[in-house]
Amino acid sequence: ADVMVLVGGFSPLPSNDVWISRDGITWRFDGFAPWPKRAYHGAAVFQDKLWIMGGTPLSNDVWSASFQMGSEETSRDVGFKLVWEQMLPPNEAPWTPRAGF
């Protein structure tokens, strides 16, 4: 999907809210991610999935999200919803917990 996604961050405390936009002007709330609230986490797109890792409070868990199109649970007016899956639970990644990358 050709979209922008805002996930978590400080607002002013760590959060796990998810926002989606097709144009950067109109943003739609997509709910709360199943991962613990965090800020200063890493985010990347790889193999058509959005990946979230680490952050503060210090963590080294890894989550991925895929875009589910045409679901009854899709985000308002955007046409799809992010479906999250935990790829690595805390303390199973080979790297130590970190934030700010």
PDB file of C-alpha atoms in Angstrom:
ATOM      1  CA  ALA A   1       0.000   0.000   0.000  1.00  0.00           C
ATOM      2  CA  ASP A   2       1.293   3.474  -0.818  1.00  0.00           C
ATOM      3  CA  VAL A   3       0.748   5.140   2.558  1.00  0.00           C
ATOM      4  CA  MET A   4       2.439   6.787   5.520  1.00  0.00           C
ATOM      5  CA  VAL A   5       2.154   5.206   8.949  1.00  0.00           C
ATOM      6  CA  LEU A   6       2.815   6.784  12.347  1.00  0.00           C
ATOM      7  CA  VAL A   7       3.336   4.232  15.141  1.00  0.00           C
ATOM      8  CA  GLY A   8       3.930   5.015  18.790  1.00  0.00           C
ATOM      9  CA  GLY A   9       6.388   7.613  20.015  1.00  0.00           C
ATOM     10  CA  PHE A  10       6.158  10.149  22.832  1.00  0.00           C
ATOM     11  CA  SER A  11       2.808  11.938  23.151  1.00  0.00           C
ATOM     12  CA  PRO A  12       4.045  13.050  25.814  1.00  0.00           C
ATOM     13  CA  LEU A  13       4.446   9.525  27.284  1.00  0.00           C
ATOM     14  CA  PRO A  14       5.411   6.435  25.257  1.00  0.00           C
ATOM     15  CA  SER A  15       2.437   5.282  23.168  1.00  0.00           C
ATOM     16  CA  ASN A  16       1.333   2.497  20.825  1.00  0.00           C
ATOM     17  CA  ASP A  17      -1.272   4.328  18.753  1.00  0.00           C
ATOM     18  CA  VAL A  18      -1.277   3.781  14.976  1.00  0.00           C
ATOM     19  CA  TRP A  19      -2.202   6.406  12.372  1.00  0.00           C
ATOM     20  CA  ILE A  20      -2.413   5.955   8.570  1.00  0.00           C
ATOM     21  CA  SER A  21      -2.477   8.546   5.774  1.00  0.00           C
ATOM     22  CA  ARG A  22      -2.606   8.274   1.986  1.00  0.00           C
ATOM     23  CA  ASP A  23      -1.596  11.914   1.437  1.00  0.00           C
ATOM     24  CA  GLY A  24       0.094  13.205   4.610  1.00  0.00           C
ATOM     25  CA  ILE A  25      -2.804  15.635   5.175  1.00  0.00           C
ATOM     26  CA  THR A  26      -5.700  13.410   6.255  1.00  0.00           C
ATOM     27  CA  TRP A  27      -4.766  10.947   9.003  1.00  0.00           C
ATOM     28  CA  ARG A  28      -6.966   8.099  10.267  1.00  0.00           C
ATOM     29  CA  PHE A  29      -6.624   6.392  13.631  1.00  0.00           C
ATOM     30  CA  ASP A  30      -6.073   2.638  13.120  1.00  0.00           C
ATOM     31  CA  GLY A  31      -6.265   1.630  16.787  1.00  0.00           C
ATOM     32  CA  PHE A  32      -3.572   0.552  19.205  1.00  0.00           C
ATOM     33  CA  ALA A  33      -0.803  -1.870  18.295  1.00  0.00           C
ATOM     34  CA  PRO A  34      -0.490  -5.014  20.441  1.00  0.00           C
ATOM     35  CA  TRP A  35       3.113  -4.187  21.340  1.00  0.00           C
ATOM     36  CA  PRO A  36       3.947  -2.348  24.576  1.00  0.00           C
ATOM     37  CA  LYS A  37       3.917   1.439  24.445  1.00  0.00           C
ATOM     38  CA  ARG A  38       7.266   2.811  23.285  1.00  0.00           C
ATOM     39  CA  ALA A  39       9.231   5.714  21.841  1.00  0.00           C
ATOM     40  CA  TYR A  40      12.621   6.062  20.136  1.00  0.00           C
ATOM     41  CA  HIS A  41      12.054   2.711  18.407  1.00  0.00           C
ATOM     42  CA  GLY A  42      13.338   1.642  15.020  1.00  0.00           C
ATOM     43  CA  ALA A  43      10.983   1.284  12.050  1.00  0.00           C
ATOM     44  CA  ALA A  44      11.649  -0.104   8.583  1.00  0.00           C
ATOM     45  CA  VAL A  45       9.804  -1.469   5.564  1.00  0.00           C
ATOM     46  CA  PHE A  46      11.071  -4.871   4.440  1.00  0.00           C
ATOM     47  CA  GLN A  47       9.381  -7.549   2.297  1.00  0.00           C
ATOM     48  CA  ASP A  48       6.151  -5.509   2.094  1.00  0.00           C
ATOM     49  CA  LYS A  49       5.826  -5.321   5.883  1.00  0.00           C
ATOM     50  CA  LEU A  50       6.346  -2.562   8.424  1.00  0.00           C
ATOM     51  CA  TRP A  51       8.843  -3.623  11.099  1.00  0.00           C
ATOM     52  CA  ILE A  52       9.109  -2.130  14.612  1.00  0.00           C
ATOM     53  CA  MET A  53      11.957  -2.966  16.968  1.00  0.00           C
ATOM     54  CA  GLY A  54      13.425  -1.804  20.254  1.00  0.00           C
ATOM     55  CA  GLY A  55      12.672   1.530  21.814  1.00  0.00           C
ATOM     56  CA  THR A  56      12.157   2.925  25.282  1.00  0.00           C
ATOM     57  CA  PRO A  57      11.406   1.691  27.811  1.00  0.00           C
ATOM     58  CA  LEU A  58      14.448  -0.304  26.684  1.00  0.00           C
ATOM     59  CA  SER A  59      13.420  -3.307  24.635  1.00  0.00           C
ATOM     60  CA  ASN A  60      14.704  -5.603  21.912  1.00  0.00           C
ATOM     61  CA  ASP A  61      11.477  -7.221  20.755  1.00  0.00           C
ATOM     62  CA  VAL A  62      10.605  -7.239  17.030  1.00  0.00           C
ATOM     63  CA  TRP A  63       7.135  -6.844  15.481  1.00  0.00           C
ATOM     64  CA  SER A  64       5.954  -6.795  11.868  1.00  0.00           C
ATOM     65  CA  ALA A  65       2.725  -5.520  10.370  1.00  0.00           C
ATOM     66  CA  SER A  66       1.113  -6.419   7.069  1.00  0.00           C
ATOM     67  CA  PHE A  67      -1.647  -4.508   5.319  1.00  0.00           C
ATOM     68  CA  GLN A  68      -5.020  -6.287   5.323  1.00  0.00           C
ATOM     69  CA  MET A  69      -7.152  -4.930   2.488  1.00  0.00           C
ATOM     70  CA  GLY A  70     -10.943  -4.936   2.271  1.00  0.00           C
ATOM     71  CA  SER A  71     -11.618  -6.190   5.781  1.00  0.00           C
ATOM     72  CA  GLU A  72     -14.703  -5.217   7.760  1.00  0.00           C
ATOM     73  CA  GLU A  73     -12.231  -4.000  10.363  1.00  0.00           C
ATOM     74  CA  THR A  74     -10.407  -1.663   7.976  1.00  0.00           C
ATOM     75  CA  SER A  75      -9.485   1.807   9.061  1.00  0.00           C
ATOM     76  CA  ARG A  76     -11.996   4.499   8.189  1.00  0.00           C
ATOM     77  CA  ASP A  77     -11.709   5.734   4.595  1.00  0.00           C
ATOM     78  CA  VAL A  78      -8.229   4.256   4.137  1.00  0.00           C
ATOM     79  CA  GLY A  79      -9.354   0.822   2.927  1.00  0.00           C
ATOM     80  CA  PHE A  80      -7.067  -1.427   4.960  1.00  0.00           C
ATOM     81  CA  LYS A  81      -5.835  -2.202   8.450  1.00  0.00           C
ATOM     82  CA  LEU A  82      -2.435  -3.154   9.834  1.00  0.00           C
ATOM     83  CA  VAL A  83      -2.261  -6.712  11.187  1.00  0.00           C
ATOM     84  CA  TRP A  84       0.552  -7.156  13.710  1.00  0.00           C
ATOM     85  CA  GLU A  85       2.654 -10.230  14.478  1.00  0.00           C
ATOM     86  CA  GLN A  86       5.372 -10.574  17.095  1.00  0.00           C
ATOM     87  CA  MET A  87       8.493 -11.903  15.377  1.00  0.00           C
ATOM     88  CA  LEU A  88      10.865 -11.948  18.372  1.00  0.00           C
ATOM     89  CA  PRO A  89       9.766 -11.622  22.005  1.00  0.00           C
ATOM     90  CA  PRO A  90      11.859  -9.542  24.434  1.00  0.00           C
ATOM     91  CA  ASN A  91      15.376 -10.856  25.105  1.00  0.00           C
ATOM     92  CA  GLU A  92      15.405 -13.263  22.130  1.00  0.00           C
ATOM     93  CA  ALA A  93      17.036 -10.895  19.632  1.00  0.00           C
ATOM     94  CA  PRO A  94      20.814 -11.306  19.397  1.00  0.00           C
ATOM     95  CA  TRP A  95      21.293  -7.599  20.166  1.00  0.00           C
ATOM     96  CA  THR A  96      20.884  -5.915  23.550  1.00  0.00           C
ATOM     97  CA  PRO A  97      17.846  -3.689  24.263  1.00  0.00           C
ATOM     98  CA  ARG A  98      18.266  -0.225  22.765  1.00  0.00           C
ATOM     99  CA  ALA A  99      16.494   2.986  21.770  1.00  0.00           C
ATOM    100  CA  GLY A 100      17.129   5.971  19.536  1.00  0.00           C
ATOM    101  CA  PHE A 101      18.160   4.270  16.307  1.00  0.00           C
TER     102      PHE A 101
END
